[in-house]
PDB file of C-alpha atoms in Angstrom:
ATOM      1  CA  MET A   1      -7.808  -8.985 -21.860  1.00 63.00           C
ATOM      2  CA  THR A   2      -5.131  -6.505 -20.715  1.00 77.00           C
ATOM      3  CA  ALA A   3      -2.229  -8.107 -18.863  1.00 86.00           C
ATOM      4  CA  PRO A   4      -1.746  -6.948 -15.248  1.00 93.00           C
ATOM      5  CA  LEU A   5       0.898  -4.315 -14.677  1.00 96.00           C
ATOM      6  CA  LEU A   6       1.819  -5.960 -11.360  1.00 97.00           C
ATOM      7  CA  GLU A   7       1.370  -9.605 -10.327  1.00 97.00           C
ATOM      8  CA  VAL A   8       2.177 -10.625  -6.754  1.00 97.00           C
ATOM      9  CA  SER A   9       2.161 -14.383  -6.159  1.00 96.00           C
ATOM     10  CA  HIS A  10       2.524 -16.346  -2.904  1.00 96.00           C
ATOM     11  CA  LEU A  11       4.631 -13.722  -1.154  1.00 96.00           C
ATOM     12  CA  VAL A  12       6.185 -14.880   2.140  1.00 96.00           C
ATOM     13  CA  LYS A  13       8.280 -12.820   4.548  1.00 95.00           C
ATOM     14  CA  THR A  14       9.467 -13.646   8.060  1.00 93.00           C
ATOM     15  CA  PHE A  15      11.694 -11.746  10.463  1.00 91.00           C
ATOM     16  CA  PRO A  16      13.787 -13.170  13.309  1.00 88.00           C
ATOM     17  CA  ALA A  17      12.713 -11.785  16.669  1.00 81.00           C
ATOM     18  CA  ARG A  18      15.261 -10.922  19.339  1.00 74.00           C
ATOM     19  CA  SER A  19      14.813 -10.496  23.070  1.00 69.00           C
ATOM     20  CA  GLY A  20      16.856  -9.388  26.058  1.00 60.00           C
ATOM     21  CA  LEU A  21      20.025  -7.341  26.249  1.00 58.00           C
ATOM     22  CA  LEU A  22      22.024  -9.957  24.372  1.00 62.00           C
ATOM     23  CA  GLY A  23      19.462 -10.208  21.583  1.00 60.00           C
ATOM     24  CA  GLY A  24      18.666 -13.875  22.018  1.00 63.00           C
ATOM     25  CA  ASP A  25      16.424 -15.697  19.566  1.00 70.00           C
ATOM     26  CA  ALA A  26      12.770 -15.163  20.530  1.00 69.00           C
ATOM     27  CA  GLY A  27      11.175 -16.858  17.546  1.00 80.00           C
ATOM     28  CA  THR A  28      10.034 -15.830  14.094  1.00 87.00           C
ATOM     29  CA  VAL A  29       7.629 -13.068  13.085  1.00 89.00           C
ATOM     30  CA  HIS A  30       5.373 -14.245  10.251  1.00 89.00           C
ATOM     31  CA  ALA A  31       4.853 -10.919   8.499  1.00 92.00           C
ATOM     32  CA  LEU A  32       3.512 -12.234   5.169  1.00 95.00           C
ATOM     33  CA  SER A  33       2.082 -15.659   4.408  1.00 93.00           C
ATOM     34  CA  ASP A  34       1.106 -16.570   0.841  1.00 93.00           C
ATOM     35  CA  VAL A  35      -0.010 -13.077  -0.242  1.00 96.00           C
ATOM     36  CA  SER A  36      -1.235 -12.835  -3.858  1.00 95.00           C
ATOM     37  CA  PHE A  37      -2.947 -10.106  -5.897  1.00 96.00           C
ATOM     38  CA  SER A  38      -2.616  -8.247  -9.196  1.00 95.00           C
ATOM     39  CA  VAL A  39      -2.914  -4.606 -10.272  1.00 96.00           C
ATOM     40  CA  ALA A  40      -4.113  -3.546 -13.716  1.00 95.00           C
ATOM     41  CA  PRO A  41      -2.653  -0.583 -15.634  1.00 95.00           C
ATOM     42  CA  GLY A  42      -4.156   2.637 -14.299  1.00 95.00           C
ATOM     43  CA  GLU A  43      -5.856   0.867 -11.362  1.00 96.00           C
ATOM     44  CA  ALA A  44      -5.862   1.914  -7.712  1.00 96.00           C
ATOM     45  CA  PHE A  45      -5.608  -1.296  -5.670  1.00 97.00           C
ATOM     46  CA  GLY A  46      -6.150  -1.097  -1.908  1.00 96.00           C
ATOM     47  CA  LEU A  47      -4.536  -3.108   0.883  1.00 96.00           C
ATOM     48  CA  VAL A  48      -6.443  -2.703   4.143  1.00 95.00           C
ATOM     49  CA  GLY A  49      -6.314  -4.142   7.616  1.00 91.00           C
ATOM     50  CA  GLU A  50      -5.474  -3.366  11.220  1.00 88.00           C
ATOM     51  CA  SER A  51      -1.998  -2.278  12.305  1.00 86.00           C
ATOM     52  CA  GLY A  52       0.438  -5.178  12.188  1.00 86.00           C
ATOM     53  CA  CYS A  53      -1.421  -7.116   9.489  1.00 90.00           C
ATOM     54  CA  GLY A  54       1.540  -6.936   7.082  1.00 92.00           C
ATOM     55  CA  LYS A  55       0.231  -4.490   4.501  1.00 94.00           C
ATOM     56  CA  SER A  56       3.224  -2.123   4.706  1.00 94.00           C
ATOM     57  CA  THR A  57       5.615  -5.077   4.610  1.00 95.00           C
ATOM     58  CA  ALA A  58       3.891  -6.218   1.426  1.00 96.00           C
ATOM     59  CA  GLY A  59       4.339  -2.789  -0.151  1.00 95.00           C
ATOM     60  CA  ARG A  60       8.044  -2.694   0.662  1.00 95.00           C
ATOM     61  CA  ALA A  61       8.592  -6.277  -0.492  1.00 95.00           C
ATOM     62  CA  ILE A  62       7.025  -5.487  -3.872  1.00 95.00           C
ATOM     63  CA  LEU A  63       9.671  -2.787  -4.385  1.00 95.00           C
ATOM     64  CA  ARG A  64      12.460  -4.945  -2.911  1.00 94.00           C
ATOM     65  CA  LEU A  65      13.062  -2.430  -0.157  1.00 94.00           C
ATOM     66  CA  ILE A  66      13.034  -5.617   1.891  1.00 94.00           C
ATOM     67  CA  GLU A  67      13.811  -9.029   0.420  1.00 94.00           C
ATOM     68  CA  PRO A  68      11.021 -11.634   0.715  1.00 95.00           C
ATOM     69  CA  ASP A  69      11.654 -15.245   1.737  1.00 95.00           C
ATOM     70  CA  SER A  70       9.755 -16.645  -1.236  1.00 95.00           C
ATOM     71  CA  GLY A  71       7.121 -15.822  -3.830  1.00 96.00           C
ATOM     72  CA  SER A  72       7.303 -13.751  -6.982  1.00 96.00           C
ATOM     73  CA  VAL A  73       6.525 -10.246  -8.209  1.00 96.00           C
ATOM     74  CA  LEU A  74       6.114  -9.621 -11.925  1.00 96.00           C
ATOM     75  CA  PHE A  75       6.142  -6.027 -13.145  1.00 96.00           C
ATOM     76  CA  LYS A  76       5.152  -5.752 -16.802  1.00 94.00           C
ATOM     77  CA  GLN A  77       5.696  -9.524 -17.043  1.00 93.00           C
ATOM     78  CA  LYS A  78       9.293  -9.260 -15.774  1.00 92.00           C
ATOM     79  CA  ASP A  79      10.487 -10.898 -12.552  1.00 95.00           C
ATOM     80  CA  VAL A  80      11.422  -8.190 -10.046  1.00 95.00           C
ATOM     81  CA  PHE A  81      13.165 -10.577  -7.641  1.00 94.00           C
ATOM     82  CA  ALA A  82      15.355 -12.024 -10.417  1.00 93.00           C
ATOM     83  CA  ALA A  83      16.533  -8.588 -11.566  1.00 93.00           C
ATOM     84  CA  ASP A  84      20.240  -7.851 -11.247  1.00 93.00           C
ATOM     85  CA  ALA A  85      21.549  -4.481 -10.026  1.00 90.00           C
ATOM     86  CA  ARG A  86      21.406  -2.909 -13.499  1.00 91.00           C
ATOM     87  CA  ARG A  87      17.848  -4.040 -14.165  1.00 92.00           C
ATOM     88  CA  MET A  88      16.754  -3.101 -10.640  1.00 92.00           C
ATOM     89  CA  ARG A  89      18.097   0.398 -11.164  1.00 90.00           C
ATOM     90  CA  ALA A  90      15.882   0.732 -14.238  1.00 90.00           C
ATOM     91  CA  LEU A  91      12.893  -0.645 -12.321  1.00 92.00           C
ATOM     92  CA  ARG A  92      13.356   2.044  -9.658  1.00 89.00           C
ATOM     93  CA  ARG A  93      12.303   4.594 -12.250  1.00 92.00           C
ATOM     94  CA  GLU A  94       9.049   2.745 -12.926  1.00 95.00           C
ATOM     95  CA  MET A  95       8.089   1.802  -9.357  1.00 96.00           C
ATOM     96  CA  GLN A  96       8.088   4.458  -6.629  1.00 95.00           C
ATOM     97  CA  ILE A  97       6.800   4.858  -3.065  1.00 94.00           C
ATOM     98  CA  VAL A  98       5.115   7.607  -1.033  1.00 94.00           C
ATOM     99  CA  PHE A  99       5.705   7.179   2.695  1.00 90.00           C
ATOM    100  CA  GLN A 100       3.318   7.780   5.584  1.00 87.00           C
ATOM    101  CA  ASP A 101       5.502  10.368   7.323  1.00 84.00           C
ATOM    102  CA  PRO A 102       6.947  12.773   4.752  1.00 78.00           C
ATOM    103  CA  TYR A 103       9.052  14.624   7.325  1.00 82.00           C
ATOM    104  CA  SER A 104      11.098  11.576   8.324  1.00 85.00           C
ATOM    105  CA  SER A 105      11.540  10.599   4.663  1.00 83.00           C
ATOM    106  CA  LEU A 106      12.934  14.004   3.644  1.00 89.00           C
ATOM    107  CA  ASN A 107      16.524  14.942   4.437  1.00 91.00           C
ATOM    108  CA  PRO A 108      16.292  17.971   6.781  1.00 92.00           C
ATOM    109  CA  ARG A 109      19.716  19.225   5.664  1.00 93.00           C
ATOM    110  CA  ARG A 110      18.867  19.395   1.984  1.00 94.00           C
ATOM    111  CA  THR A 111      16.617  21.816   0.176  1.00 95.00           C
ATOM    112  CA  ILE A 112      13.554  20.500  -1.595  1.00 96.00           C
ATOM    113  CA  GLY A 113      15.200  21.270  -4.912  1.00 95.00           C
ATOM    114  CA  GLN A 114      18.251  19.174  -4.012  1.00 95.00           C
ATOM    115  CA  THR A 115      16.078  16.289  -2.847  1.00 94.00           C
ATOM    116  CA  LEU A 116      13.861  16.257  -5.923  1.00 94.00           C
ATOM    117  CA  SER A 117      16.609  16.794  -8.484  1.00 94.00           C
ATOM    118  CA  GLU A 118      18.925  14.059  -7.162  1.00 93.00           C
ATOM    119  CA  PRO A 119      16.955  11.113  -8.672  1.00 92.00           C
ATOM    120  CA  MET A 120      16.951  12.828 -12.063  1.00 93.00           C
ATOM    121  CA  ARG A 121      20.714  13.386 -11.876  1.00 93.00           C
ATOM    122  CA  VAL A 122      21.347   9.805 -10.785  1.00 91.00           C
ATOM    123  CA  HIS A 123      19.325   8.458 -13.701  1.00 90.00           C
ATOM    124  CA  ARG A 124      20.761  11.091 -16.078  1.00 90.00           C
ATOM    125  CA  LEU A 125      17.383  12.427 -17.127  1.00 90.00           C
ATOM    126  CA  GLY A 126      18.519  15.649 -18.741  1.00 89.00           C
ATOM    127  CA  THR A 127      20.879  18.566 -18.538  1.00 93.00           C
ATOM    128  CA  PRO A 128      20.940  20.767 -15.403  1.00 92.00           C
ATOM    129  CA  LYS A 129      18.668  23.236 -17.184  1.00 94.00           C
ATOM    130  CA  GLU A 130      16.204  20.491 -18.158  1.00 94.00           C
ATOM    131  CA  ILE A 131      16.244  19.098 -14.628  1.00 94.00           C
ATOM    132  CA  ARG A 132      15.443  22.527 -13.160  1.00 93.00           C
ATOM    133  CA  ALA A 133      12.551  22.931 -15.603  1.00 95.00           C
ATOM    134  CA  LYS A 134      11.217  19.471 -14.740  1.00 95.00           C
ATOM    135  CA  LEU A 135      11.534  20.280 -11.038  1.00 94.00           C
ATOM    136  CA  ARG A 136       9.422  23.429 -11.386  1.00 95.00           C
ATOM    137  CA  ALA A 137       6.819  21.583 -13.475  1.00 96.00           C
ATOM    138  CA  VAL A 138       6.436  18.745 -10.943  1.00 96.00           C
ATOM    139  CA  LEU A 139       6.170  21.153  -7.999  1.00 96.00           C
ATOM    140  CA  ALA A 140       3.425  23.035  -9.855  1.00 96.00           C
ATOM    141  CA  GLU A 141       1.635  19.772 -10.619  1.00 96.00           C
ATOM    142  CA  VAL A 142       1.373  18.920  -6.921  1.00 95.00           C
ATOM    143  CA  GLY A 143       0.263  22.448  -6.007  1.00 95.00           C
ATOM    144  CA  MET A 144       3.535  23.858  -4.674  1.00 96.00           C
ATOM    145  CA  PRO A 145       5.126  27.200  -5.686  1.00 95.00           C
ATOM    146  CA  ALA A 146       8.420  27.263  -7.571  1.00 92.00           C
ATOM    147  CA  ASP A 147      10.256  28.921  -4.653  1.00 94.00           C
ATOM    148  CA  ALA A 148       9.599  25.794  -2.546  1.00 95.00           C
ATOM    149  CA  ALA A 149      12.701  24.355  -4.208  1.00 94.00           C
ATOM    150  CA  GLU A 150      14.902  26.751  -2.222  1.00 95.00           C
ATOM    151  CA  LYS A 151      13.419  25.889   1.177  1.00 95.00           C
ATOM    152  CA  TYR A 152      13.969  23.092   3.708  1.00 95.00           C
ATOM    153  CA  PRO A 153      11.446  20.477   4.938  1.00 94.00           C
ATOM    154  CA  HIS A 154      10.897  22.147   8.326  1.00 94.00           C
ATOM    155  CA  GLU A 155       9.537  25.253   6.591  1.00 95.00           C
ATOM    156  CA  PHE A 156       6.428  23.416   5.384  1.00 94.00           C
ATOM    157  CA  SER A 157       3.255  22.035   6.956  1.00 92.00           C
ATOM    158  CA  GLY A 158       2.477  18.317   7.033  1.00 89.00           C
ATOM    159  CA  GLY A 159       0.214  18.545   4.008  1.00 92.00           C
ATOM    160  CA  GLN A 160       2.810  20.493   2.030  1.00 94.00           C
ATOM    161  CA  ARG A 161       5.507  17.983   2.937  1.00 94.00           C
ATOM    162  CA  GLN A 162       3.304  15.173   1.689  1.00 94.00           C
ATOM    163  CA  ARG A 163       2.840  17.036  -1.599  1.00 95.00           C
ATOM    164  CA  ILE A 164       6.632  17.219  -1.814  1.00 95.00           C
ATOM    165  CA  GLY A 165       6.857  13.487  -1.090  1.00 94.00           C
ATOM    166  CA  ILE A 166       4.450  12.854  -3.948  1.00 95.00           C
ATOM    167  CA  ALA A 167       6.509  15.144  -6.199  1.00 95.00           C
ATOM    168  CA  ARG A 168       9.625  13.129  -5.385  1.00 94.00           C
ATOM    169  CA  ALA A 169       7.840   9.966  -6.484  1.00 94.00           C
ATOM    170  CA  LEU A 170       6.725  11.633  -9.724  1.00 95.00           C
ATOM    171  CA  VAL A 171      10.016  13.095 -10.963  1.00 94.00           C
ATOM    172  CA  LEU A 172      11.095   9.778 -12.495  1.00 94.00           C
ATOM    173  CA  GLU A 173       7.703   9.377 -14.223  1.00 94.00           C
ATOM    174  CA  PRO A 174       6.820   5.956 -12.738  1.00 95.00           C
ATOM    175  CA  GLU A 175       3.954   3.726 -13.809  1.00 96.00           C
ATOM    176  CA  LEU A 176       3.315   2.325 -10.308  1.00 97.00           C
ATOM    177  CA  ILE A 177       3.264   4.097  -6.945  1.00 97.00           C
ATOM    178  CA  VAL A 178       3.056   2.289  -3.620  1.00 97.00           C
ATOM    179  CA  ALA A 179       1.287   4.767  -1.336  1.00 95.00           C
ATOM    180  CA  ASP A 180       1.887   3.627   2.247  1.00 94.00           C
ATOM    181  CA  GLU A 181      -0.736   5.302   4.467  1.00 92.00           C
ATOM    182  CA  PRO A 182      -0.193   8.591   2.581  1.00 91.00           C
ATOM    183  CA  VAL A 183      -2.924  10.553   4.386  1.00 89.00           C
ATOM    184  CA  SER A 184      -3.199   8.919   7.821  1.00 87.00           C
ATOM    185  CA  ALA A 185      -0.895  11.482   9.514  1.00 80.00           C
ATOM    186  CA  LEU A 186      -2.831  14.467   8.126  1.00 85.00           C
ATOM    187  CA  ASP A 187      -5.859  16.431   9.275  1.00 87.00           C
ATOM    188  CA  VAL A 188      -9.138  15.334   7.712  1.00 86.00           C
ATOM    189  CA  SER A 189      -9.473  18.434   5.519  1.00 86.00           C
ATOM    190  CA  ILE A 190      -5.910  17.993   4.248  1.00 90.00           C
ATOM    191  CA  GLN A 191      -6.556  14.289   3.643  1.00 91.00           C
ATOM    192  CA  ALA A 192      -9.302  15.207   1.199  1.00 91.00           C
ATOM    193  CA  GLN A 193      -6.990  17.586  -0.679  1.00 93.00           C
ATOM    194  CA  ILE A 194      -4.248  14.965  -1.009  1.00 93.00           C
ATOM    195  CA  LEU A 195      -6.729  12.334  -2.197  1.00 94.00           C
ATOM    196  CA  VAL A 196      -8.061  14.728  -4.839  1.00 94.00           C
ATOM    197  CA  LEU A 197      -4.472  15.401  -5.904  1.00 95.00           C
ATOM    198  CA  LEU A 198      -3.676  11.681  -6.177  1.00 95.00           C
ATOM    199  CA  ARG A 199      -6.866  11.034  -8.138  1.00 95.00           C
ATOM    200  CA  GLY A 200      -5.987  13.778 -10.607  1.00 95.00           C
ATOM    201  CA  LEU A 201      -2.463  12.436 -11.031  1.00 95.00           C
ATOM    202  CA  GLN A 202      -3.818   8.944 -11.603  1.00 96.00           C
ATOM    203  CA  ARG A 203      -6.066  10.139 -14.410  1.00 95.00           C
ATOM    204  CA  ARG A 204      -3.571  12.463 -16.097  1.00 94.00           C
ATOM    205  CA  ARG A 205      -0.616  10.097 -15.925  1.00 94.00           C
ATOM    206  CA  ASN A 206      -2.515   6.776 -16.051  1.00 94.00           C
ATOM    207  CA  LEU A 207      -0.781   5.805 -12.805  1.00 96.00           C
ATOM    208  CA  SER A 208      -1.350   2.532 -10.994  1.00 97.00           C
ATOM    209  CA  PHE A 209      -1.436   2.539  -7.192  1.00 97.00           C
ATOM    210  CA  VAL A 210      -0.990   0.024  -4.432  1.00 97.00           C
ATOM    211  CA  PHE A 211      -2.788   2.101  -1.805  1.00 97.00           C
ATOM    212  CA  ILE A 212      -2.108   0.932   1.759  1.00 96.00           C
ATOM    213  CA  SER A 213      -4.477   2.120   4.478  1.00 93.00           C
ATOM    214  CA  HIS A 214      -6.329   1.130   7.627  1.00 89.00           C
ATOM    215  CA  ASP A 215      -9.122   3.609   6.787  1.00 87.00           C
ATOM    216  CA  LEU A 216     -11.877   1.908   4.806  1.00 88.00           C
ATOM    217  CA  GLY A 217     -13.523   5.235   4.022  1.00 86.00           C
ATOM    218  CA  VAL A 218     -10.390   6.446   2.251  1.00 90.00           C
ATOM    219  CA  VAL A 219     -10.039   3.173   0.344  1.00 92.00           C
ATOM    220  CA  ARG A 220     -13.681   3.261  -0.698  1.00 91.00           C
ATOM    221  CA  HIS A 221     -13.171   6.736  -2.144  1.00 89.00           C
ATOM    222  CA  PHE A 222      -9.876   6.084  -3.921  1.00 93.00           C
ATOM    223  CA  CYS A 223      -9.606   2.407  -4.904  1.00 95.00           C
ATOM    224  CA  ARG A 224     -11.336   0.193  -7.440  1.00 95.00           C
ATOM    225  CA  THR A 225     -10.233  -3.155  -6.012  1.00 96.00           C
ATOM    226  CA  VAL A 226      -9.251  -4.066  -2.456  1.00 96.00           C
ATOM    227  CA  ALA A 227      -7.591  -6.904  -0.565  1.00 96.00           C
ATOM    228  CA  VAL A 228      -8.313  -7.261   3.150  1.00 96.00           C
ATOM    229  CA  MET A 229      -5.385  -8.555   5.227  1.00 95.00           C
ATOM    230  CA  TYR A 230      -5.320 -10.145   8.660  1.00 94.00           C
ATOM    231  CA  LEU A 231      -2.128 -11.283  10.390  1.00 93.00           C
ATOM    232  CA  GLY A 232      -0.072 -11.562   7.214  1.00 93.00           C
ATOM    233  CA  ARG A 233      -2.704 -13.157   4.972  1.00 95.00           C
ATOM    234  CA  VAL A 234      -5.268 -11.927   2.455  1.00 96.00           C
ATOM    235  CA  VAL A 235      -8.679 -13.011   3.758  1.00 96.00           C
ATOM    236  CA  GLU A 236     -10.865 -11.362   1.105  1.00 96.00           C
ATOM    237  CA  ARG A 237     -10.275  -9.701  -2.248  1.00 96.00           C
ATOM    238  CA  GLY A 238     -12.527  -8.126  -4.858  1.00 95.00           C
ATOM    239  CA  PRO A 239     -14.127  -4.960  -6.271  1.00 96.00           C
ATOM    240  CA  VAL A 240     -14.617  -2.183  -3.733  1.00 95.00           C
ATOM    241  CA  PRO A 241     -18.428  -1.888  -4.143  1.00 92.00           C
ATOM    242  CA  ALA A 242     -18.941  -5.625  -3.597  1.00 92.00           C
ATOM    243  CA  ILE A 243     -16.551  -5.863  -0.657  1.00 92.00           C
ATOM    244  CA  PHE A 244     -18.038  -2.852   1.123  1.00 89.00           C
ATOM    245  CA  ASP A 245     -21.716  -3.482   0.359  1.00 89.00           C
ATOM    246  CA  ASP A 246     -21.719  -7.245   0.953  1.00 91.00           C
ATOM    247  CA  PRO A 247     -18.559  -8.402   2.770  1.00 93.00           C
ATOM    248  CA  LEU A 248     -18.165 -12.174   2.994  1.00 94.00           C
ATOM    249  CA  HIS A 249     -15.448 -12.687   5.591  1.00 95.00           C
ATOM    250  CA  PRO A 250     -16.436 -11.997   9.233  1.00 94.00           C
ATOM    251  CA  TYR A 251     -13.324  -9.851   9.655  1.00 94.00           C
ATOM    252  CA  THR A 252     -14.250  -7.692   6.662  1.00 94.00           C
ATOM    253  CA  ARG A 253     -17.755  -7.327   8.106  1.00 91.00           C
ATOM    254  CA  ALA A 254     -16.259  -6.140  11.379  1.00 90.00           C
ATOM    255  CA  LEU A 255     -14.027  -3.600   9.648  1.00 88.00           C
ATOM    256  CA  ARG A 256     -16.948  -2.314   7.593  1.00 87.00           C
ATOM    257  CA  SER A 257     -19.191  -1.941  10.624  1.00 81.00           C
ATOM    258  CA  ALA A 258     -16.476   0.029  12.433  1.00 68.00           C
ATOM    259  CA  SER A 259     -16.086   2.459   9.531  1.00 64.00           C
ATOM    260  CA  PRO A 260     -18.355   5.547   9.497  1.00 58.00           C
ATOM    261  CA  VAL A 261     -21.020   5.589   6.783  1.00 57.00           C
ATOM    262  CA  PRO A 262     -21.574   9.012   5.143  1.00 56.00           C
ATOM    263  CA  ASP A 263     -25.266   8.324   4.453  1.00 55.00           C
ATOM    264  CA  PRO A 264     -27.388   9.220   7.535  1.00 52.00           C
ATOM    265  CA  LYS A 265     -30.252   7.063   6.199  1.00 56.00           C
ATOM    266  CA  ALA A 266     -28.102   3.969   5.853  1.00 50.00           C
ATOM    267  CA  LYS A 267     -28.826   1.180   8.317  1.00 52.00           C
ATOM    268  CA  VAL A 268     -25.659   0.146  10.110  1.00 50.00           C
ATOM    269  CA  ILE A 269     -25.375  -3.055  12.131  1.00 51.00           C
ATOM    270  CA  MET A 270     -22.453  -2.712  14.511  1.00 49.00           C
ATOM    271  CA  MET A 271     -20.314  -5.804  14.992  1.00 55.00           C
ATOM    272  CA  LYS A 272     -18.017  -5.922  17.983  1.00 58.00           C
ATOM    273  CA  LEU A 273     -14.777  -7.879  17.857  1.00 63.00           C
ATOM    274  CA  GLU A 274     -13.651  -9.465  21.091  1.00 65.00           C
ATOM    275  CA  GLY A 275      -9.981  -9.659  22.014  1.00 64.00           C
ATOM    276  CA  GLU A 276      -6.832  -8.256  20.439  1.00 67.00           C
ATOM    277  CA  VAL A 277      -5.025  -9.100  17.222  1.00 70.00           C
ATOM    278  CA  ALA A 278      -2.893 -12.186  17.862  1.00 75.00           C
ATOM    279  CA  SER A 279       0.895 -11.902  17.782  1.00 78.00           C
ATOM    280  CA  ALA A 280       2.629 -12.631  14.492  1.00 80.00           C
ATOM    281  CA  LEU A 281       5.248 -14.392  16.636  1.00 83.00           C
ATOM    282  CA  ALA A 282       2.746 -17.079  17.538  1.00 82.00           C
ATOM    283  CA  PRO A 283      -0.260 -17.057  15.165  1.00 87.00           C
ATOM    284  CA  PRO A 284      -3.258 -19.091  16.305  1.00 89.00           C
ATOM    285  CA  SER A 285      -3.669 -22.548  14.804  1.00 91.00           C
ATOM    286  CA  GLY A 286      -6.086 -22.949  11.928  1.00 93.00           C
ATOM    287  CA  CYS A 287      -7.706 -19.722  10.798  1.00 93.00           C
ATOM    288  CA  HIS A 288      -5.798 -16.913  12.504  1.00 92.00           C
ATOM    289  CA  PHE A 289      -9.021 -14.973  13.025  1.00 93.00           C
ATOM    290  CA  HIS A 290     -10.954 -17.714  14.826  1.00 91.00           C
ATOM    291  CA  PRO A 291     -10.257 -16.489  18.431  1.00 90.00           C
ATOM    292  CA  ARG A 292     -12.127 -13.244  17.590  1.00 89.00           C
ATOM    293  CA  CYS A 293     -14.627 -14.557  15.059  1.00 91.00           C
ATOM    294  CA  PRO A 294     -18.319 -14.568  16.062  1.00 88.00           C
ATOM    295  CA  ARG A 295     -18.992 -17.388  13.553  1.00 89.00           C
ATOM    296  CA  ALA A 296     -16.057 -19.649  14.402  1.00 90.00           C
ATOM    297  CA  MET A 297     -16.597 -23.394  13.994  1.00 93.00           C
ATOM    298  CA  PRO A 298     -14.500 -26.329  15.295  1.00 93.00           C
ATOM    299  CA  ILE A 299     -12.739 -26.699  11.939  1.00 94.00           C
ATOM    300  CA  CYS A 300     -11.592 -23.075  12.146  1.00 94.00           C
ATOM    301  CA  LYS A 301      -9.272 -24.026  15.025  1.00 93.00           C
ATOM    302  CA  GLU A 302      -7.818 -26.991  13.144  1.00 93.00           C
ATOM    303  CA  ALA A 303      -7.091 -25.905   9.562  1.00 94.00           C
ATOM    304  CA  TYR A 304      -6.484 -22.686   7.690  1.00 93.00           C
ATOM    305  CA  PRO A 305      -9.242 -22.253   5.075  1.00 94.00           C
ATOM    306  CA  GLY A 306      -8.438 -22.620   1.402  1.00 93.00           C
ATOM    307  CA  TRP A 307      -9.158 -19.895  -1.124  1.00 94.00           C
ATOM    308  CA  THR A 308     -12.701 -19.726  -2.523  1.00 94.00           C
ATOM    309  CA  GLN A 309     -13.093 -17.939  -5.859  1.00 92.00           C
ATOM    310  CA  VAL A 310     -16.689 -16.753  -5.447  1.00 92.00           C
ATOM    311  CA  THR A 311     -16.803 -14.959  -8.797  1.00 91.00           C
ATOM    312  CA  ALA A 312     -14.238 -14.230 -11.502  1.00 90.00           C
ATOM    313  CA  ASP A 313     -13.045 -11.114  -9.660  1.00 90.00           C
ATOM    314  CA  ARG A 314     -13.857 -11.921  -6.053  1.00 94.00           C
ATOM    315  CA  GLY A 315     -12.517 -14.426  -3.529  1.00 95.00           C
ATOM    316  CA  VAL A 316     -12.403 -15.205   0.185  1.00 96.00           C
ATOM    317  CA  ALA A 317     -10.506 -17.478   2.588  1.00 95.00           C
ATOM    318  CA  CYS A 318     -13.109 -18.686   5.087  1.00 95.00           C
ATOM    319  CA  HIS A 319     -14.551 -22.051   6.129  1.00 94.00           C
ATOM    320  CA  LEU A 320     -18.019 -20.593   5.636  1.00 92.00           C
ATOM    321  CA  PHE A 321     -17.365 -21.028   1.900  1.00 89.00           C
ATOM    322  CA  PRO A 322     -16.166 -24.235   0.190  1.00 79.00           C
ATOM    323  CA  ALA A 323     -12.591 -23.895  -1.066  1.00 67.00           C
ATOM    324  CA  THR A 324     -12.000 -23.942  -4.803  1.00 63.00           C
ATOM    325  CA  ALA A 325      -8.212 -23.476  -4.805  1.00 53.00           C
TER     326      ALA A 325
END
């Protein structure tokens, strides 16, 4: 069996909350609580959930853009959190990120050529001539003309800027890309083009993705495996067809029912969730989803459910299923 490219185990991250003009202590935000999953070489792994569920925090913690409180991340069997500055610099070449808003992630005072060539210069990946050739090749690969290198970010549309953001992630030839809501800020027609581009890059380069999105339709199209998050925890994880066709957790069922189905003949049973997502400052006792869950039981208010491994590749955290771990 092939070893996972990425293994995330028991990831925990909290943030201190401040209030008032003097920034007094207002408690602790529980952004991630015991998050675990793995990504195989060449696999597109999805993280889905409502805004504020912690999926973007998880993506940044994997890359050490923020430091977690505890847990571990193994990339190619090597501990990312134990890496010193020299080793972390090497890991930056192998693990890259594509941000949701490409405009805010591109320096408006630098040309696209300057932005894309800088990582190659920093990592000493060739002579100036070789770097220019690589720059033109990567721009062509993402569907941008060579003269884009001489222009500035404001001269491009949103879709073009996202292509440039993808090109920036590719110049160091990574094996893993964390794609944080890469199409959510784009028009629907442009979303489809970017997804086709990412799929082609995945196949040609054998790239692995941690694909973060709130759009289940996008995840269903792009990912092979998915983890559903709610208020900082993974509540269900497994293959995309199984999760979407027969969701086990009531929250996953609600997300699925709220997502449009492209088949007009498909029978859809709408499931309405009452109430708002609870605050990560003060998560509900027991299962965090129980105040909104249509199948909540008394035990749901008292204890957080353990993890149930339903099959070898599928699991759920819900009191409706007996815990196995």
